[in-house]
Short mmCIF file of C-alpha atoms and ligand atoms in Angstrom, two decimals:
data_model
loop_
_atom_site.label_atom_id
_atom_site.label_comp_id
_atom_site.label_asym_id
_atom_site.label_seq_id
_atom_site.Cartn_x
_atom_site.Cartn_y
_atom_site.Cartn_z
CA MET H 30 -3.95 21.64 4.99
CA SER H 31 -2.58 24.87 3.29
CA PRO H 32 -0.28 26.04 0.91
CA THR H 33 2.68 26.58 4.04
CA SER H 34 2.11 22.78 4.75
CA PRO H 35 5.06 20.99 5.78
CA ILE H 36 4.49 17.53 3.74
CA PHE H 37 5.54 13.97 4.54
CA ALA H 38 5.96 10.71 3.43
CA ILE H 39 6.65 7.15 4.73
CA GLY H 40 7.34 3.77 2.28
CA ASP H 41 6.61 0.75 2.41
CA ILE H 42 5.77 -0.11 5.78
CA HIS H 43 4.75 -4.51 4.90
CA GLY H 44 2.65 -5.65 8.63
CA HIS H 45 5.71 -3.71 10.52
CA PHE H 46 3.24 -1.51 13.31
CA ASP H 47 5.28 -0.65 16.01
CA HIS H 48 8.09 0.28 13.40
CA CYS H 49 6.35 2.46 11.89
CA ALA H 50 5.25 3.69 13.96
CA ALA H 51 8.10 4.79 15.63
CA LEU H 52 8.87 6.79 12.71
CA LEU H 53 6.49 8.56 12.85
CA ARG H 54 7.45 9.64 17.46
CA ASP H 55 10.61 10.82 15.97
CA ALA H 56 8.72 12.27 12.88
CA GLY H 57 6.55 14.15 15.67
CA LEU H 58 3.52 13.51 13.44
CA ILE H 59 1.97 11.15 17.03
CA ASP H 60 2.27 9.93 20.18
CA ASP H 61 3.00 7.17 22.45
CA ALA H 62 -0.86 6.82 22.00
CA TYR H 63 -0.45 6.87 17.77
CA ASN H 64 -3.38 10.34 17.62
CA TRP H 65 -2.36 12.70 15.23
CA THR H 66 -0.20 15.46 16.82
CA GLY H 67 0.70 16.50 13.86
CA ALA H 68 -1.20 20.08 13.30
CA ASP H 69 -2.19 20.61 9.85
CA ALA H 70 0.66 18.72 8.21
CA ILE H 71 0.39 16.46 5.50
CA LEU H 72 1.42 12.52 5.56
CA VAL H 73 2.00 10.55 2.88
CA PHE H 74 1.97 7.16 2.77
CA LEU H 75 3.33 5.81 0.00
CA GLY H 76 1.43 1.94 0.90
CA ASP H 77 2.31 -2.00 0.38
CA TYR H 78 0.16 -1.88 4.84
CA VAL H 79 0.52 -5.40 4.56
CA ASP H 80 1.72 -8.88 3.66
CA ARG H 81 5.82 -10.36 3.86
CA GLY H 82 5.33 -8.89 8.39
CA PRO H 83 3.00 -9.25 11.29
CA ASP H 84 0.54 -6.61 11.78
CA GLY H 85 -0.60 -5.33 8.47
CA ILE H 86 -4.44 -5.11 9.74
CA ALA H 87 -3.22 -2.47 12.19
CA VAL H 88 -1.65 -0.71 9.81
CA ILE H 89 -4.47 -0.65 8.05
CA ASP H 90 -6.52 0.45 10.80
CA LEU H 91 -3.47 3.22 12.07
CA VAL H 92 -3.81 4.87 8.52
CA MET H 93 -7.39 4.87 9.10
CA ARG H 94 -7.22 6.43 11.68
CA LEU H 95 -5.02 8.88 11.29
CA GLN H 96 -6.85 10.29 8.57
CA THR H 97 -9.81 11.08 10.49
CA GLN H 98 -7.21 12.71 13.20
CA ALA H 99 -5.65 15.06 11.02
CA ALA H 100 -8.64 16.14 8.45
CA ARG H 101 -10.37 17.49 11.60
CA ALA H 102 -5.96 19.02 13.63
CA GLY H 103 -6.25 20.52 9.62
CA GLY H 104 -3.83 18.90 8.69
CA TYR H 105 -4.27 15.33 5.80
CA VAL H 106 -3.25 12.21 5.50
CA VAL H 107 -3.52 10.24 2.10
CA GLY H 108 -3.35 6.33 2.05
CA LEU H 109 -1.81 5.78 -1.72
CA LEU H 110 -2.63 2.28 -2.73
CA GLY H 111 0.14 -0.98 -3.43
CA ASN H 112 0.58 -4.21 -4.84
CA HIS H 113 0.67 -6.13 -1.73
CA ASP H 114 -2.64 -3.66 -0.47
CA MET H 115 -4.48 -4.98 -3.49
CA LEU H 116 -3.48 -8.80 -3.43
CA LEU H 117 -5.06 -8.76 -0.07
CA ALA H 118 -8.40 -6.66 -0.82
CA LEU H 119 -8.66 -9.08 -4.11
CA ALA H 120 -8.35 -12.30 -1.72
CA TYR H 121 -11.17 -10.92 0.51
CA GLY H 122 -12.77 -10.31 -1.56
CA PHE H 123 -12.79 -13.86 -4.36
CA GLY H 124 -12.57 -16.13 -1.27
CA ARG H 125 -9.82 -19.43 -2.75
CA GLY H 126 -8.62 -19.17 -6.21
CA VAL H 127 -6.20 -17.51 -8.58
CA PHE H 128 -5.92 -13.57 -5.94
CA TYR H 129 -5.69 -15.77 -3.11
CA ASP H 130 -2.67 -18.05 -4.88
CA TRP H 131 -1.08 -14.72 -5.63
CA TRP H 132 -1.46 -13.24 -2.80
CA ARG H 133 -0.52 -16.03 -0.81
CA SER H 134 2.53 -16.74 -2.91
CA ALA H 135 3.73 -12.61 -2.79
CA GLY H 136 4.60 -12.91 1.26
CA GLY H 137 0.64 -12.82 1.69
CA VAL H 138 -0.09 -13.33 5.50
CA LYS H 139 -2.44 -15.30 7.04
CA ALA H 140 -3.43 -12.97 9.53
CA ASP H 141 -4.40 -10.17 7.86
CA LEU H 142 -6.83 -11.50 5.91
CA ALA H 143 -8.62 -13.53 8.98
CA HIS H 144 -8.24 -10.00 11.07
CA MET H 145 -9.65 -8.30 8.04
CA ALA H 146 -13.03 -6.78 7.90
CA ASP H 147 -15.26 -5.58 5.39
CA ASP H 148 -14.62 -1.75 6.17
CA HIS H 149 -10.62 -2.70 5.67
CA PHE H 150 -12.11 -4.01 2.41
CA HIS H 151 -14.01 -0.60 1.58
CA TRP H 152 -10.97 1.74 2.38
CA LEU H 153 -8.71 -0.83 -0.08
CA LEU H 154 -11.08 -0.25 -2.21
CA GLU H 155 -10.87 3.56 -1.85
CA ARG H 156 -7.59 3.96 -2.06
CA PRO H 157 -5.68 5.69 -4.57
CA VAL H 158 -2.89 5.00 -7.13
CA MET H 159 -1.78 8.44 -7.45
CA VAL H 160 -1.47 11.41 -6.41
CA ARG H 161 -0.06 15.10 -6.88
CA LEU H 162 0.62 18.03 -3.78
CA SER H 163 2.07 21.36 -5.07
CA ASP H 164 5.31 19.85 -7.52
CA TYR H 165 5.68 16.32 -6.30
CA LEU H 166 3.68 12.94 -8.14
CA PHE H 167 3.38 10.64 -6.02
CA ILE H 168 2.74 6.49 -6.65
CA HIS H 169 3.14 3.34 -5.00
CA ALA H 170 5.30 1.45 -8.23
CA ASP H 171 8.82 2.52 -10.27
CA ALA H 172 6.42 0.80 -12.92
CA SER H 173 5.04 1.56 -16.23
CA PHE H 174 1.36 0.63 -16.19
CA TYR H 175 0.38 3.65 -15.12
CA THR H 176 -0.94 5.65 -18.71
CA GLY H 177 -1.94 2.63 -19.98
CA TYR H 178 -5.10 3.59 -17.54
CA GLY H 179 -6.05 7.11 -17.71
CA GLY H 180 -4.19 10.97 -19.14
CA THR H 181 -5.58 12.57 -15.39
CA VAL H 182 -4.72 11.31 -12.45
CA ALA H 183 -7.87 10.93 -11.06
CA THR H 184 -8.91 9.43 -14.45
CA VAL H 185 -5.91 6.49 -13.12
CA ASN H 186 -7.63 6.62 -10.20
CA HIS H 187 -10.93 5.87 -10.91
CA ALA H 188 -9.44 3.10 -13.71
CA ILE H 189 -8.22 1.76 -11.24
CA ALA H 190 -10.77 1.72 -8.89
CA GLN H 191 -13.50 0.12 -11.42
CA LEU H 192 -11.92 -1.61 -12.46
CA ILE H 193 -10.26 -3.86 -8.73
CA THR H 194 -14.25 -3.52 -7.99
CA SER H 195 -15.01 -5.85 -11.35
CA ASN H 196 -15.45 -9.57 -11.77
CA ASP H 197 -12.91 -8.76 -14.70
CA VAL H 198 -10.17 -11.62 -14.32
CA ASP H 199 -8.74 -10.98 -17.22
CA HIS H 200 -8.06 -7.24 -16.45
CA LEU H 201 -7.32 -8.72 -13.59
CA ALA H 202 -4.23 -10.28 -13.94
CA ASP H 203 -3.06 -8.14 -15.95
CA LEU H 204 -3.62 -5.61 -13.79
CA VAL H 205 -1.41 -8.05 -10.73
CA ASP H 206 1.33 -9.18 -13.65
CA GLN H 207 1.79 -4.58 -14.65
CA PHE H 208 1.66 -3.51 -10.57
CA GLY H 209 4.19 -5.99 -10.21
CA GLU H 210 6.61 -4.46 -12.24
CA HIS H 211 10.32 -2.93 -11.04
CA ARG H 212 12.93 -0.45 -12.00
CA ALA H 213 10.92 1.56 -14.40
CA PHE H 214 12.23 4.25 -14.02
CA LEU H 215 16.30 2.87 -12.90
CA ALA H 216 15.96 1.20 -16.15
CA ASN H 217 14.54 4.45 -18.55
CA ASP H 218 14.56 7.56 -17.36
CA GLU H 219 11.80 9.55 -20.00
CA LEU H 220 10.17 7.50 -18.83
CA ALA H 221 9.53 9.50 -15.66
CA ALA H 222 10.49 12.25 -17.30
CA ARG H 223 6.95 11.66 -19.85
CA LEU H 224 4.84 10.15 -16.01
CA LEU H 225 6.03 13.72 -14.61
CA LYS H 226 4.51 15.98 -18.55
CA ILE H 227 1.89 13.86 -18.20
CA TYR H 228 0.34 13.95 -13.93
CA GLY H 229 2.98 17.05 -13.57
CA GLY H 230 5.39 17.72 -10.97
CA GLN H 231 8.57 17.94 -10.99
CA GLN H 232 9.50 14.71 -8.55
CA ILE H 233 7.89 12.02 -8.77
CA LEU H 234 8.07 9.76 -5.02
CA HIS H 235 7.58 6.26 -4.99
CA GLY H 236 7.70 2.61 -2.44
CA HIS H 237 8.16 -1.32 -3.56
CA THR H 238 11.47 -0.92 -4.34
CA PRO H 239 13.39 -1.52 -1.48
CA ILE H 240 16.41 1.00 -1.92
CA PRO H 241 19.18 -1.56 -1.23
CA LYS H 242 17.68 -3.84 -4.43
CA MET H 243 18.19 -0.42 -7.45
CA ALA H 244 20.36 -1.78 -8.70
CA GLY H 245 24.44 -2.33 -8.08
CA GLY H 246 27.21 -0.20 -6.25
CA VAL H 247 23.56 2.08 -4.07
CA PRO H 248 24.52 1.77 -0.78
CA ASP H 249 23.41 -0.38 1.76
CA ASN H 250 21.17 2.83 3.38
CA THR H 251 18.11 1.97 4.38
CA GLY H 252 17.92 5.04 6.58
CA ARG H 253 17.01 7.91 3.44
CA PRO H 254 15.57 8.35 0.66
CA TYR H 255 17.69 7.02 -3.19
CA ILE H 256 17.43 9.60 -5.42
CA TYR H 257 17.98 8.91 -9.11
CA ALA H 258 17.29 9.65 -12.62
CA HIS H 259 18.24 13.10 -13.03
CA ASP H 260 16.40 13.95 -9.40
CA LEU H 261 13.58 13.18 -11.27
CA CYS H 262 12.47 10.30 -8.56
CA ILE H 263 13.56 9.90 -5.09
CA ASN H 264 12.82 5.62 -3.39
CA LEU H 265 11.31 6.42 0.11
CA ASP H 266 10.69 2.04 0.59
CA GLY H 267 13.41 1.88 3.18
CA GLY H 268 12.87 -2.23 3.53
CA ILE H 269 11.48 -2.19 7.06
CA TYR H 270 10.68 -5.94 5.98
CA ALA H 271 13.97 -6.97 5.46
CA GLY H 272 15.68 -5.75 8.02
CA GLY H 273 16.07 -1.75 6.60
CA GLU H 274 15.78 0.80 9.35
CA GLY H 275 13.47 2.53 7.50
CA PHE H 276 12.15 6.80 6.87
CA VAL H 277 9.86 9.86 6.86
CA TYR H 278 11.31 12.50 4.58
CA ARG H 279 10.56 15.25 4.96
CA VAL H 280 9.61 16.04 0.89
CA GLY H 281 9.03 20.42 1.41
MN1 MN R 330 4.75 -3.84 -3.68
#
């Protein structure tokens, strides 16, 4: 990647591998055999690869492979951690118990856990929860918890990674709860401004909340981004799991 590399982002896929592949193909980022054709482009997956849809592990496999192929081609693929990805990792890591129950009640698909292997688990544990690229701050959730875990992108990512590999069930339970918050920036655009001041960037790009669920008056249009909070935030969750079109967004 270079300072002139185009940046693309895609929101929540939730196990819909074919739909995801079609969107990436239409954007010129992969070919019919699912190989990277994006050259030096940057592609950010905003997380929530799994749950609700048919084949979450295939989505994870695709992201993992594209990371390797893009790096070889001079590109860069980022895969953020979504709350559903975290729940699956906790269900896998802890076995049956409270996290298994939470994962299932959040739409966990038994086949995902059955198809999951240690390399998927370790990959999920290494996912960042936020990344900043040029003027853009990428996070999975429109939630307010990030600032409670550190004052830089690196410290937040480190703190969350430490926590999800710990046995600290009390604090993990808090994190699961916090990561499930929605519409925090819609309710309070000062919060969006504060995140940008702390972590840098001019705009927050997130997924997590399907665009039609943002607020009254939002058109039921899931094929394009929803820009709000005085243009500080862009929601990229096209609600694919609920039948939405979804899209790949050309960021810059
Ligand atoms: Mn989510």
